[in-house]
Amino acid sequence: MDSALAKSTPIEFTPDQLPAHIGVIMDGNGRWAEERGKHRTEGHRAGVDALRRLIACAIEFDIKYLTIFSFSSENWRRPPDEVNTILGLMKKFVASDIGTFVKNNVRVRILGSRDGLNSSVLKMIKDAEDRTQHCTGLRLNVAFNYGSRTELLDAAKAIAARVANGDLDLNDIDENMFTQSLYTADLPDPDVIFRTSGEQRLSNFLLWQAAYSEFIFSEEYWPDFDRASFLSLLDSYAGRKRRFGSVG
Ligand code: IPE
Ligand code: IPE
Ligand code: MG
């Protein structure tokens, strides 16, 4: 722990102490369930409630961008019934909460490859993005069927094709134009990446974008995440000194 903050301590942050963009790797659903003698799918169900708590916190603290890792391109390797449960829960979540997003001015965007997704999943993505496209509050980015290596390769291929066509000069490829070729185009880099469940790795999440992100890890399993966890995250972030290679 970066701080001795008790989980229930009420604290106030100045705006410059708050991250503009938080990335969250919601991990530990399966272990949460297994430790309770339940099926892993119960952990995913409980994880949806934790996600609702996270979004409510982001709104309460006026966080501008929240990017959540909901399903990685590698998660298809899981047993089909688990994959189907996760997809079903996502669809149900979007269907039941979209009205709340609109009411709270939350704009949803799905980051990831659309290749190979079935029509009902594609419809869910389109509905979520279309129905919230006018919203100007929290930007909720859902990394779904997301893998950062594929994202980087897709960007490299798109840029290479433009050079090959003569539409782009090699010397015009710079960090900014590369950034704009990623799924996350128009989003600032995450200030902080937060992961639950004790694992300390990125698992193919935002590899380019996290170059200067702060990393905060918690031992808690994702379904146990609550407002106190969020306050603890903000407190840890507020204590970090970001230097970006300079002397601070
Ligand atoms: C995170 O929890 C949810 C997804 C990856 C979809 P896990 O299902 O990875 O839970 P653990 O890591 O097995 O406990
Ligand atoms: C990362 O968690 C993906 C999501 C949280 C959606 P995993 O549980 O899939 O990652 P690994 O396999 O432990 O690295
Ligand atoms: Mg996991």
Short mmCIF file of C-alpha atoms and ligand atoms in Angstrom, two decimals:
data_model
loop_
_atom_site.label_atom_id
_atom_site.label_comp_id
_atom_site.label_asym_id
_atom_site.label_seq_id
_atom_site.Cartn_x
_atom_site.Cartn_y
_atom_site.Cartn_z
CA MET A 1 0.00 0.00 0.00
CA ASP A 2 1.24 3.49 -0.81
CA SER A 3 -0.59 5.00 2.08
CA ALA A 4 -1.88 4.17 5.45
CA LEU A 5 -5.33 5.41 4.46
CA ALA A 6 -8.04 3.50 6.24
CA LYS A 7 -10.55 2.28 3.68
CA SER A 8 -13.36 4.32 5.21
CA THR A 9 -11.53 7.64 5.70
CA PRO A 10 -13.42 10.48 3.98
CA ILE A 11 -10.96 12.57 2.02
CA GLU A 12 -11.03 15.47 -0.35
CA PHE A 13 -8.89 15.89 -3.41
CA THR A 14 -7.98 19.02 -5.29
CA PRO A 15 -8.75 18.71 -9.02
CA ASP A 16 -5.07 18.46 -9.94
CA GLN A 17 -4.66 15.46 -7.61
CA LEU A 18 -7.31 13.49 -9.49
CA PRO A 19 -6.48 11.39 -12.56
CA ALA A 20 -8.25 12.53 -15.72
CA HIS A 21 -8.17 9.01 -17.14
CA ILE A 22 -8.31 5.80 -15.13
CA GLY A 23 -7.73 2.38 -16.71
CA VAL A 24 -9.04 -0.59 -14.75
CA ILE A 25 -8.16 -4.27 -15.16
CA MET A 26 -11.06 -5.90 -13.35
CA ASP A 27 -9.48 -9.17 -12.27
CA GLY A 28 -10.26 -11.92 -9.76
CA ASN A 29 -13.90 -12.81 -10.46
CA GLY A 30 -13.13 -16.51 -10.78
CA ARG A 31 -11.03 -16.76 -7.62
CA TRP A 32 -13.62 -14.75 -5.67
CA ALA A 33 -16.24 -17.33 -6.59
CA GLU A 34 -14.02 -20.39 -6.09
CA GLU A 35 -13.04 -19.25 -2.59
CA ARG A 36 -16.74 -19.17 -1.75
CA GLY A 37 -17.37 -22.61 -3.19
CA LYS A 38 -19.31 -21.09 -6.06
CA HIS A 39 -19.05 -21.51 -9.80
CA ARG A 40 -16.76 -19.01 -11.54
CA THR A 41 -19.75 -17.54 -13.35
CA GLU A 42 -21.10 -16.30 -9.98
CA GLY A 43 -17.92 -14.24 -9.74
CA HIS A 44 -18.61 -12.64 -13.10
CA ARG A 45 -22.14 -11.84 -11.96
CA ALA A 46 -20.84 -10.19 -8.78
CA GLY A 47 -18.24 -8.41 -10.92
CA VAL A 48 -21.01 -6.57 -12.77
CA ASP A 49 -22.22 -5.04 -9.49
CA ALA A 50 -18.65 -3.97 -8.72
CA LEU A 51 -18.49 -2.35 -12.16
CA ARG A 52 -21.65 -0.38 -11.35
CA ARG A 53 -19.98 0.84 -8.14
CA LEU A 54 -16.88 1.87 -10.10
CA ILE A 55 -18.90 3.86 -12.63
CA ALA A 56 -20.87 5.57 -9.84
CA CYS A 57 -17.57 6.57 -8.18
CA ALA A 58 -16.14 7.90 -11.44
CA ILE A 59 -19.25 10.04 -11.88
CA GLU A 60 -19.17 11.22 -8.25
CA PHE A 61 -15.53 12.35 -8.52
CA ASP A 62 -16.02 13.86 -11.96
CA ILE A 63 -13.42 11.62 -13.61
CA LYS A 64 -13.30 12.46 -17.31
CA TYR A 65 -12.27 9.09 -18.79
CA LEU A 66 -12.68 5.58 -17.47
CA THR A 67 -11.38 2.66 -19.53
CA ILE A 68 -12.29 -0.80 -18.29
CA PHE A 69 -10.89 -4.12 -19.47
CA SER A 70 -13.96 -6.32 -19.79
CA PHE A 71 -12.83 -9.08 -22.15
CA SER A 72 -9.45 -9.61 -23.76
CA SER A 73 -8.73 -11.09 -27.17
CA GLU A 74 -7.07 -13.94 -25.23
CA ASN A 75 -10.15 -14.59 -23.06
CA TRP A 76 -11.68 -16.63 -25.93
CA ARG A 77 -9.32 -19.39 -24.72
CA ARG A 78 -11.63 -19.97 -21.74
CA PRO A 79 -14.23 -22.75 -21.70
CA PRO A 80 -17.16 -21.88 -24.00
CA ASP A 81 -19.72 -21.82 -21.17
CA GLU A 82 -17.67 -19.24 -19.28
CA VAL A 83 -17.23 -17.14 -22.43
CA ASN A 84 -20.97 -17.32 -23.10
CA THR A 85 -21.79 -16.31 -19.54
CA ILE A 86 -19.50 -13.28 -19.75
CA LEU A 87 -20.97 -12.21 -23.12
CA GLY A 88 -24.49 -12.72 -21.80
CA LEU A 89 -23.78 -10.65 -18.70
CA MET A 90 -22.33 -7.87 -20.82
CA LYS A 91 -25.40 -7.78 -23.04
CA LYS A 92 -27.67 -7.77 -20.02
CA PHE A 93 -25.61 -5.03 -18.38
CA VAL A 94 -25.77 -2.78 -21.43
CA ALA A 95 -29.50 -3.40 -21.88
CA SER A 96 -30.36 -2.70 -18.26
CA ASP A 97 -27.97 0.21 -17.60
CA ILE A 98 -28.01 2.17 -20.83
CA GLY A 99 -30.85 4.37 -19.52
CA THR A 100 -28.79 5.14 -16.41
CA PHE A 101 -25.83 6.07 -18.61
CA VAL A 102 -27.94 8.49 -20.62
CA LYS A 103 -29.43 9.97 -17.42
CA ASN A 104 -25.93 10.45 -15.99
CA ASN A 105 -24.55 11.86 -19.25
CA VAL A 106 -22.11 8.94 -19.71
CA ARG A 107 -20.78 8.38 -23.21
CA VAL A 108 -19.92 4.78 -24.02
CA ARG A 109 -17.34 3.62 -26.54
CA ILE A 110 -16.20 0.06 -27.17
CA LEU A 111 -12.48 -0.45 -27.85
CA GLY A 112 -11.34 -3.61 -29.57
CA SER A 113 -11.51 -5.66 -32.72
CA ARG A 114 -14.96 -6.17 -34.24
CA ASP A 115 -13.71 -9.04 -36.42
CA GLY A 116 -15.57 -12.28 -35.87
CA LEU A 117 -18.11 -10.88 -33.38
CA ASN A 118 -21.62 -12.21 -33.85
CA SER A 119 -24.49 -9.95 -34.88
CA SER A 120 -26.10 -9.72 -31.44
CA VAL A 121 -22.82 -8.55 -29.89
CA LEU A 122 -22.30 -6.06 -32.72
CA LYS A 123 -25.82 -4.76 -32.13
CA MET A 124 -25.12 -4.33 -28.42
CA ILE A 125 -22.00 -2.31 -29.25
CA LYS A 126 -23.84 -0.15 -31.76
CA ASP A 127 -26.78 0.49 -29.39
CA ALA A 128 -24.50 1.46 -26.52
CA GLU A 129 -22.48 3.86 -28.67
CA ASP A 130 -25.42 5.33 -30.59
CA ARG A 131 -27.69 5.92 -27.61
CA THR A 132 -24.98 7.74 -25.63
CA GLN A 133 -23.22 9.57 -28.43
CA HIS A 134 -24.69 12.94 -27.40
CA CYS A 135 -23.54 12.56 -23.78
CA THR A 136 -20.85 14.98 -22.61
CA GLY A 137 -19.98 13.69 -19.13
CA LEU A 138 -17.89 10.68 -18.18
CA ARG A 139 -16.35 8.89 -21.18
CA LEU A 140 -16.70 5.19 -20.43
CA ASN A 141 -14.49 3.10 -22.71
CA VAL A 142 -15.08 -0.60 -22.62
CA ALA A 143 -12.14 -2.68 -23.85
CA PHE A 144 -13.90 -5.69 -25.27
CA ASN A 145 -12.30 -8.29 -27.54
CA TYR A 146 -9.33 -6.04 -26.93
CA GLY A 147 -5.67 -6.89 -27.29
CA SER A 148 -3.08 -4.18 -27.49
CA ARG A 149 -0.68 -6.11 -29.72
CA THR A 150 -3.40 -6.54 -32.34
CA GLU A 151 -4.27 -2.85 -31.93
CA LEU A 152 -0.63 -1.89 -32.58
CA LEU A 153 -0.34 -4.25 -35.56
CA ASP A 154 -3.59 -2.92 -37.07
CA ALA A 155 -2.29 0.63 -36.72
CA ALA A 156 1.06 -0.30 -38.27
CA LYS A 157 -0.68 -2.04 -41.19
CA ALA A 158 -3.04 0.90 -41.82
CA ILE A 159 -0.13 3.32 -41.84
CA ALA A 160 2.00 1.06 -44.05
CA ALA A 161 -0.88 0.80 -46.54
CA ARG A 162 -1.10 4.61 -46.75
CA VAL A 163 2.67 4.85 -47.36
CA ALA A 164 2.48 2.11 -50.01
CA ASN A 165 -0.38 3.99 -51.76
CA GLY A 166 1.64 7.18 -51.76
CA ASP A 167 -0.92 8.91 -49.46
CA LEU A 168 1.55 9.34 -46.65
CA ASP A 169 5.22 10.22 -46.48
CA LEU A 170 7.41 8.03 -44.26
CA ASN A 171 8.73 11.15 -42.51
CA ASP A 172 5.20 12.16 -41.47
CA ILE A 173 4.84 9.12 -39.23
CA ASP A 174 5.26 10.40 -35.70
CA GLU A 175 4.01 9.56 -32.21
CA ASN A 176 0.95 11.73 -32.56
CA MET A 177 -0.25 10.23 -35.85
CA PHE A 178 0.46 6.73 -34.57
CA THR A 179 -1.57 7.45 -31.42
CA GLN A 180 -4.43 8.62 -33.62
CA SER A 181 -4.35 5.28 -35.48
CA LEU A 182 -5.15 3.25 -32.35
CA TYR A 183 -8.60 2.21 -31.06
CA THR A 184 -8.07 4.87 -28.39
CA ALA A 185 -7.69 7.76 -30.88
CA ASP A 186 -8.91 11.02 -29.27
CA LEU A 187 -8.48 9.67 -25.74
CA PRO A 188 -5.67 10.98 -23.54
CA ASP A 189 -3.27 8.38 -22.15
CA PRO A 190 -4.40 6.80 -18.89
CA ASP A 191 -2.90 8.59 -15.88
CA VAL A 192 -3.24 5.44 -13.85
CA ILE A 193 -3.77 1.75 -14.49
CA PHE A 194 -5.43 -0.06 -11.60
CA ARG A 195 -5.59 -3.86 -11.32
CA THR A 196 -7.26 -5.96 -8.66
CA SER A 197 -6.62 -9.54 -7.50
CA GLY A 198 -2.91 -9.23 -6.72
CA GLU A 199 -1.70 -9.84 -10.29
CA GLN A 200 0.86 -7.28 -11.39
CA ARG A 201 0.83 -7.38 -15.18
CA LEU A 202 -0.83 -5.63 -18.10
CA SER A 203 -2.13 -8.77 -19.86
CA ASN A 204 -2.07 -6.97 -23.23
CA PHE A 205 -3.95 -3.85 -22.03
CA LEU A 206 -3.01 -0.40 -23.42
CA LEU A 207 0.67 -1.20 -24.08
CA TRP A 208 1.41 1.99 -26.02
CA GLN A 209 -0.90 4.21 -24.01
CA ALA A 210 0.47 3.19 -20.58
CA ALA A 211 4.03 4.39 -21.29
CA TYR A 212 3.81 6.96 -18.48
CA SER A 213 0.86 5.66 -16.48
CA GLU A 214 1.08 5.13 -12.77
CA PHE A 215 0.42 1.51 -11.76
CA ILE A 216 -1.66 0.73 -8.72
CA PHE A 217 -2.34 -2.85 -7.68
CA SER A 218 -4.75 -4.10 -5.06
CA GLU A 219 -4.98 -7.53 -3.44
CA GLU A 220 -8.77 -7.37 -3.42
CA TYR A 221 -10.74 -9.48 -5.91
CA TRP A 222 -12.78 -7.46 -8.36
CA PRO A 223 -16.24 -8.35 -6.94
CA ASP A 224 -15.16 -6.79 -3.60
CA PHE A 225 -14.35 -3.44 -5.19
CA ASP A 226 -16.34 -0.62 -3.59
CA ARG A 227 -16.26 3.11 -2.91
CA ALA A 228 -13.62 2.67 -0.21
CA SER A 229 -11.42 0.85 -2.75
CA PHE A 230 -11.90 3.78 -5.12
CA LEU A 231 -10.92 6.30 -2.43
CA SER A 232 -7.84 4.24 -1.69
CA LEU A 233 -6.95 4.25 -5.40
CA LEU A 234 -7.35 8.04 -5.59
CA ASP A 235 -5.29 8.50 -2.46
CA SER A 236 -2.46 6.35 -3.84
CA TYR A 237 -2.52 8.28 -7.10
CA ALA A 238 -2.48 11.65 -5.32
CA GLY A 239 0.74 10.60 -3.57
CA ARG A 240 2.60 9.81 -6.79
CA LYS A 241 5.18 12.19 -8.29
CA ARG A 242 4.99 12.09 -12.08
CA ARG A 243 8.10 13.29 -13.85
CA PHE A 244 7.83 12.18 -17.48
CA GLY A 245 11.61 11.96 -17.71
CA SER A 246 12.15 15.44 -16.32
CA VAL A 247 13.33 16.42 -12.85
CA GLY A 248 9.94 17.26 -11.34
C1 IPE B 1 -11.71 -11.11 -14.58
O1 IPE B 1 -11.75 -12.15 -13.66
C2 IPE B 1 -12.80 -11.22 -15.63
C3 IPE B 1 -12.33 -11.53 -16.98
C4 IPE B 1 -11.09 -11.78 -17.33
C5 IPE B 1 -13.33 -11.59 -18.03
P1 IPE B 1 -11.16 -13.58 -13.97
O2 IPE B 1 -12.22 -14.42 -14.59
O3 IPE B 1 -9.90 -13.47 -14.75
O4 IPE B 1 -10.86 -14.11 -12.51
P2 IPE B 1 -9.60 -14.95 -12.05
O5 IPE B 1 -8.39 -14.16 -12.42
O6 IPE B 1 -9.68 -16.27 -12.77
O7 IPE B 1 -9.78 -15.08 -10.58
C1 IPE B 2 -7.14 -9.63 -18.03
O1 IPE B 2 -7.38 -10.59 -17.06
C2 IPE B 2 -8.37 -9.40 -18.86
C3 IPE B 2 -9.52 -8.81 -18.17
C4 IPE B 2 -9.54 -8.39 -16.94
C5 IPE B 2 -10.70 -8.64 -18.98
P1 IPE B 2 -6.98 -12.13 -17.27
O2 IPE B 2 -7.43 -12.83 -16.04
O3 IPE B 2 -7.52 -12.61 -18.55
O4 IPE B 2 -5.39 -12.04 -17.36
P2 IPE B 2 -4.28 -13.15 -17.10
O5 IPE B 2 -4.64 -14.34 -17.96
O6 IPE B 2 -4.32 -13.49 -15.65
O7 IPE B 2 -3.01 -12.50 -17.48
MG MG B 3 -7.96 -13.27 -14.19
#
